[in-house]
Amino acid sequence: DQQVKQNSPSLSVQEGRISILNCDYTNSMFDYFLWYKKYPAEGPTFLISISSIKDKNEDGRFTVFLNKSAKHLSLHIVPSQPGDSAVYFCAASAGGGTSYGKLTFGQGTILTVHP
Amino acid sequence: DTGVSQDPRHKITKRGQNVTFRCDPISEHNRLYWYRQTLGQGPEFLTYFQNEAQLEKSRLLSDRFSAERPKGSFSTLEIQRTEQGDSAMYLCVSTPRGRGRNQPQHFGDGTRLSIL
C-alpha cells in the first residue's frame, strides 16, 4: 500500500511564479516529513523538513505546510527559478521501532520551470 | 569528495548472475540505509545498519538479497541469481550520530542495475 502519495506526476510553472507541490499520507504514525529534490543521475538531496508539532516551516524560497487533520503537506517555492526544475519527493518518518530514521517516499513530482 | 560514495555507478548483467554493490558512507556516520528506486517510483527502504548491526530488513529484501557492514564502515549489497525485476537504482544513505532520529540524511548517487 502506498502510504505516501504524490498524485501529480508533473507540474509546469513559469519562472517567477509560485510552484506548489502536494503530498498526502495515510499512516497516522508519521510525525516527521521531508522534501527531497533529485536531478537526473544524482541521488536525492534534502530540501526542507517539518515536524508534526508545527504547521509551517520556511527556508528562503521554500516553505512547507502541514495539515495533520487532512494528512496533507505541500511545498511552496516562491519565486520559482529554472534551476528548480527537478523531481521532488515527499518523504515521511515514524517515531519508535528499530528502523531509526527510515523514510517512506512518495512517487515524486517532476517540476519544470520555464524561463 | 567527502559525500556518500557508491560503486559501481552502473552495472549491466545477465539474468541469473550475482552482483555486488558497495557503499562508502561519510566518515563517522554510524547509520546506513539501502533503498531501491524503480522507474516512476520513489525510493523504497530495503535495510538499515547501526554500526555493524543490521537492525531491520524490509520484506522487499528476498532471500536472494544480503547486505553486510562488517566493520561498521562500508557496506555491501549482494543480489544472487538476479531477475528482471531487480532492475532498479540502488541508493545508499548515511546519517551521523546524534540523539535525534531526524539527523540529516545523505544520499549517494546510486548504482543503476540493468538485467538483460
Short mmCIF file of N, CA and C in Angstrom, two decimals, chain B residues 34-112:
data_model
loop_
_atom_site.label_atom_id
_atom_site.label_comp_id
_atom_site.label_asym_id
_atom_site.label_seq_id
_atom_site.Cartn_x
_atom_site.Cartn_y
_atom_site.Cartn_z
N TRP B 34 19.95 1.21 2.92
CA TRP B 34 19.87 0.91 1.50
C TRP B 34 18.41 1.09 1.07
N TYR B 35 18.25 1.74 -0.08
CA TYR B 35 16.93 1.92 -0.69
C TYR B 35 17.01 1.44 -2.13
N ARG B 36 15.84 1.11 -2.68
CA ARG B 36 15.75 0.74 -4.08
C ARG B 36 14.72 1.65 -4.75
N GLN B 37 15.07 2.14 -5.93
CA GLN B 37 14.14 3.01 -6.66
C GLN B 37 13.93 2.46 -8.06
N THR B 38 12.67 2.15 -8.38
CA THR B 38 12.33 1.73 -9.73
C THR B 38 11.74 2.90 -10.50
N LEU B 39 11.65 2.74 -11.81
CA LEU B 39 11.24 3.84 -12.68
C LEU B 39 9.86 4.36 -12.30
N GLY B 40 9.78 5.66 -12.10
CA GLY B 40 8.49 6.29 -11.81
C GLY B 40 8.05 6.19 -10.36
N GLN B 41 8.91 5.63 -9.52
CA GLN B 41 8.57 5.48 -8.11
C GLN B 41 9.58 6.20 -7.23
N GLY B 42 9.20 6.41 -5.98
CA GLY B 42 10.16 6.94 -5.04
C GLY B 42 11.02 5.83 -4.46
N PRO B 43 12.09 6.19 -3.79
CA PRO B 43 12.94 5.16 -3.15
C PRO B 43 12.14 4.34 -2.14
N GLU B 44 12.44 3.04 -2.07
CA GLU B 44 11.80 2.14 -1.10
C GLU B 44 12.87 1.57 -0.17
N PHE B 45 12.58 1.58 1.09
CA PHE B 45 13.51 1.10 2.11
C PHE B 45 13.79 -0.39 1.93
N LEU B 46 15.07 -0.76 2.02
CA LEU B 46 15.47 -2.16 1.97
C LEU B 46 15.99 -2.65 3.31
N THR B 47 16.99 -1.93 3.87
CA THR B 47 17.60 -2.39 5.10
C THR B 47 18.34 -1.26 5.78
N TYR B 48 18.64 -1.47 7.08
CA TYR B 48 19.23 -0.43 7.91
C TYR B 48 20.28 -1.03 8.83
N PHE B 49 21.42 -0.34 8.91
CA PHE B 49 22.50 -0.73 9.81
C PHE B 49 22.77 0.39 10.81
N GLN B 50 22.99 0.01 12.03
CA GLN B 50 23.57 0.94 13.00
C GLN B 50 24.92 0.34 13.37
N ASN B 51 25.97 1.05 13.00
CA ASN B 51 27.33 0.48 13.06
C ASN B 51 27.34 -0.81 12.24
N GLU B 52 27.76 -1.93 12.83
CA GLU B 52 27.82 -3.16 12.04
C GLU B 52 26.55 -4.01 12.17
N ALA B 53 25.64 -3.59 13.02
CA ALA B 53 24.42 -4.37 13.27
C ALA B 53 23.33 -4.04 12.25
N GLN B 54 22.81 -5.09 11.61
CA GLN B 54 21.69 -4.92 10.69
C GLN B 54 20.41 -5.00 11.51
N LEU B 55 19.75 -3.89 11.71
CA LEU B 55 18.63 -3.81 12.64
C LEU B 55 17.27 -4.03 12.01
N GLU B 56 17.16 -3.85 10.71
CA GLU B 56 15.87 -4.08 10.07
C GLU B 56 16.06 -4.42 8.61
N LYS B 57 15.23 -5.34 8.14
CA LYS B 57 15.20 -5.71 6.73
C LYS B 57 13.76 -5.63 6.25
N SER B 58 13.56 -5.00 5.11
CA SER B 58 12.23 -4.90 4.52
C SER B 58 11.82 -6.26 3.93
N ARG B 59 10.52 -6.46 3.83
CA ARG B 59 10.04 -7.68 3.16
C ARG B 59 10.40 -7.66 1.68
N LEU B 60 10.79 -6.49 1.16
CA LEU B 60 11.26 -6.42 -0.22
C LEU B 60 12.58 -7.16 -0.39
N LEU B 61 13.30 -7.34 0.70
CA LEU B 61 14.61 -7.98 0.65
C LEU B 61 14.43 -9.49 0.72
N SER B 62 14.31 -10.10 -0.47
CA SER B 62 14.10 -11.55 -0.50
C SER B 62 15.37 -12.28 -0.09
N ASP B 63 15.28 -13.61 -0.06
CA ASP B 63 16.42 -14.43 0.35
C ASP B 63 17.60 -14.28 -0.60
N ARG B 64 17.34 -13.76 -1.80
CA ARG B 64 18.43 -13.61 -2.77
C ARG B 64 19.28 -12.37 -2.45
N PHE B 65 18.79 -11.54 -1.57
CA PHE B 65 19.50 -10.31 -1.20
C PHE B 65 20.20 -10.49 0.14
N SER B 66 21.42 -9.99 0.21
CA SER B 66 22.10 -9.96 1.50
C SER B 66 22.93 -8.69 1.59
N ALA B 67 22.92 -8.09 2.76
CA ALA B 67 23.69 -6.87 2.98
C ALA B 67 24.56 -7.05 4.20
N GLU B 68 25.73 -6.45 4.14
CA GLU B 68 26.67 -6.53 5.25
C GLU B 68 27.31 -5.17 5.49
N ARG B 69 27.76 -5.01 6.72
CA ARG B 69 28.55 -3.83 7.06
C ARG B 69 29.56 -4.31 8.11
N PRO B 70 30.55 -5.07 7.69
CA PRO B 70 31.39 -5.85 8.60
C PRO B 70 32.12 -5.06 9.67
N LYS B 71 32.59 -3.89 9.37
CA LYS B 71 33.35 -3.15 10.37
C LYS B 71 32.67 -1.85 10.74
N GLY B 72 31.40 -1.75 10.39
CA GLY B 72 30.67 -0.54 10.72
C GLY B 72 31.07 0.64 9.85
N SER B 73 31.79 0.36 8.75
CA SER B 73 32.15 1.47 7.86
C SER B 73 31.44 1.27 6.53
N PHE B 74 32.13 0.70 5.52
CA PHE B 74 31.49 0.49 4.23
C PHE B 74 30.47 -0.64 4.32
N SER B 75 29.58 -0.68 3.34
CA SER B 75 28.57 -1.73 3.30
C SER B 75 28.53 -2.32 1.89
N THR B 76 28.13 -3.58 1.81
CA THR B 76 27.92 -4.23 0.52
C THR B 76 26.50 -4.77 0.46
N LEU B 77 25.94 -4.75 -0.73
CA LEU B 77 24.63 -5.33 -1.00
C LEU B 77 24.82 -6.32 -2.14
N GLU B 78 24.52 -7.59 -1.88
CA GLU B 78 24.67 -8.62 -2.89
C GLU B 78 23.31 -9.13 -3.32
N ILE B 79 23.14 -9.33 -4.60
CA ILE B 79 21.94 -9.95 -5.14
C ILE B 79 22.37 -11.22 -5.87
N GLN B 80 21.84 -12.33 -5.45
CA GLN B 80 22.16 -13.61 -6.10
C GLN B 80 21.06 -13.98 -7.10
N ARG B 81 21.46 -14.65 -8.16
CA ARG B 81 20.51 -15.15 -9.18
C ARG B 81 19.56 -14.03 -9.61
N THR B 82 20.15 -12.98 -10.14
CA THR B 82 19.37 -11.78 -10.48
C THR B 82 18.20 -12.10 -11.41
N GLU B 83 17.13 -11.33 -11.24
CA GLU B 83 15.92 -11.45 -12.05
C GLU B 83 15.63 -10.10 -12.70
N GLN B 84 14.78 -10.14 -13.73
CA GLN B 84 14.44 -8.90 -14.44
C GLN B 84 13.92 -7.84 -13.48
N GLY B 85 13.13 -8.26 -12.52
CA GLY B 85 12.53 -7.33 -11.58
C GLY B 85 13.52 -6.65 -10.65
N ASP B 86 14.77 -7.12 -10.66
CA ASP B 86 15.79 -6.48 -9.81
C ASP B 86 16.34 -5.22 -10.45
N SER B 87 16.01 -4.99 -11.72
CA SER B 87 16.49 -3.79 -12.39
C SER B 87 15.96 -2.56 -11.68
N ALA B 88 16.86 -1.72 -11.20
CA ALA B 88 16.47 -0.56 -10.39
C ALA B 88 17.71 0.25 -10.08
N MET B 89 17.49 1.38 -9.42
CA MET B 89 18.59 2.17 -8.87
C MET B 89 18.68 1.81 -7.39
N TYR B 90 19.86 1.45 -6.94
CA TYR B 90 20.07 1.10 -5.54
C TYR B 90 20.82 2.25 -4.86
N LEU B 91 20.17 2.82 -3.86
CA LEU B 91 20.68 4.03 -3.22
C LEU B 91 21.15 3.72 -1.80
N CYS B 92 22.26 4.31 -1.44
CA CYS B 92 22.80 4.18 -0.10
C CYS B 92 22.69 5.53 0.60
N VAL B 93 22.36 5.50 1.87
CA VAL B 93 22.18 6.72 2.65
C VAL B 93 22.96 6.58 3.95
N SER B 94 23.64 7.63 4.36
CA SER B 94 24.26 7.58 5.68
C SER B 94 23.83 8.80 6.49
N THR B 95 23.74 8.60 7.78
CA THR B 95 23.38 9.69 8.68
C THR B 95 24.34 9.69 9.87
N PRO B 96 24.58 10.88 10.42
CA PRO B 96 25.56 10.97 11.50
C PRO B 96 25.00 10.51 12.83
N ARG B 97 25.92 10.36 13.79
CA ARG B 97 25.50 10.10 15.16
C ARG B 97 24.70 11.30 15.66
N GLY B 98 23.79 11.04 16.56
CA GLY B 98 23.04 12.14 17.12
C GLY B 98 21.89 11.60 17.93
N ARG B 99 21.43 12.37 18.87
CA ARG B 99 20.36 11.89 19.73
C ARG B 99 19.02 11.92 19.01
N GLY B 100 18.84 12.88 18.13
CA GLY B 100 17.58 12.96 17.40
C GLY B 100 17.56 12.00 16.22
N ARG B 101 16.40 11.42 15.94
CA ARG B 101 16.36 10.49 14.82
C ARG B 101 16.34 11.23 13.50
N ASN B 102 16.02 12.47 13.53
CA ASN B 102 15.89 13.20 12.28
C ASN B 102 17.18 13.92 11.93
N GLN B 103 18.27 13.17 11.98
CA GLN B 103 19.55 13.72 11.57
C GLN B 103 19.56 13.82 10.05
N PRO B 104 20.35 14.75 9.51
CA PRO B 104 20.41 14.89 8.05
C PRO B 104 20.81 13.59 7.37
N GLN B 105 20.11 13.26 6.32
CA GLN B 105 20.37 12.03 5.59
C GLN B 105 21.05 12.37 4.27
N HIS B 106 22.17 11.70 4.03
CA HIS B 106 22.98 11.98 2.85
C HIS B 106 22.90 10.80 1.89
N PHE B 107 22.36 11.06 0.72
CA PHE B 107 22.22 10.02 -0.28
C PHE B 107 23.45 9.96 -1.16
N GLY B 108 23.83 8.73 -1.55
CA GLY B 108 24.80 8.57 -2.62
C GLY B 108 24.09 8.75 -3.95
N ASP B 109 24.86 8.71 -5.03
CA ASP B 109 24.28 8.88 -6.36
C ASP B 109 23.71 7.58 -6.93
N GLY B 110 23.89 6.49 -6.20
CA GLY B 110 23.23 5.25 -6.58
C GLY B 110 24.02 4.36 -7.52
N THR B 111 23.63 3.09 -7.53
CA THR B 111 24.11 2.13 -8.53
C THR B 111 22.90 1.71 -9.35
N ARG B 112 22.98 1.94 -10.66
CA ARG B 112 21.88 1.53 -11.53
C ARG B 112 22.14 0.13 -12.03
#
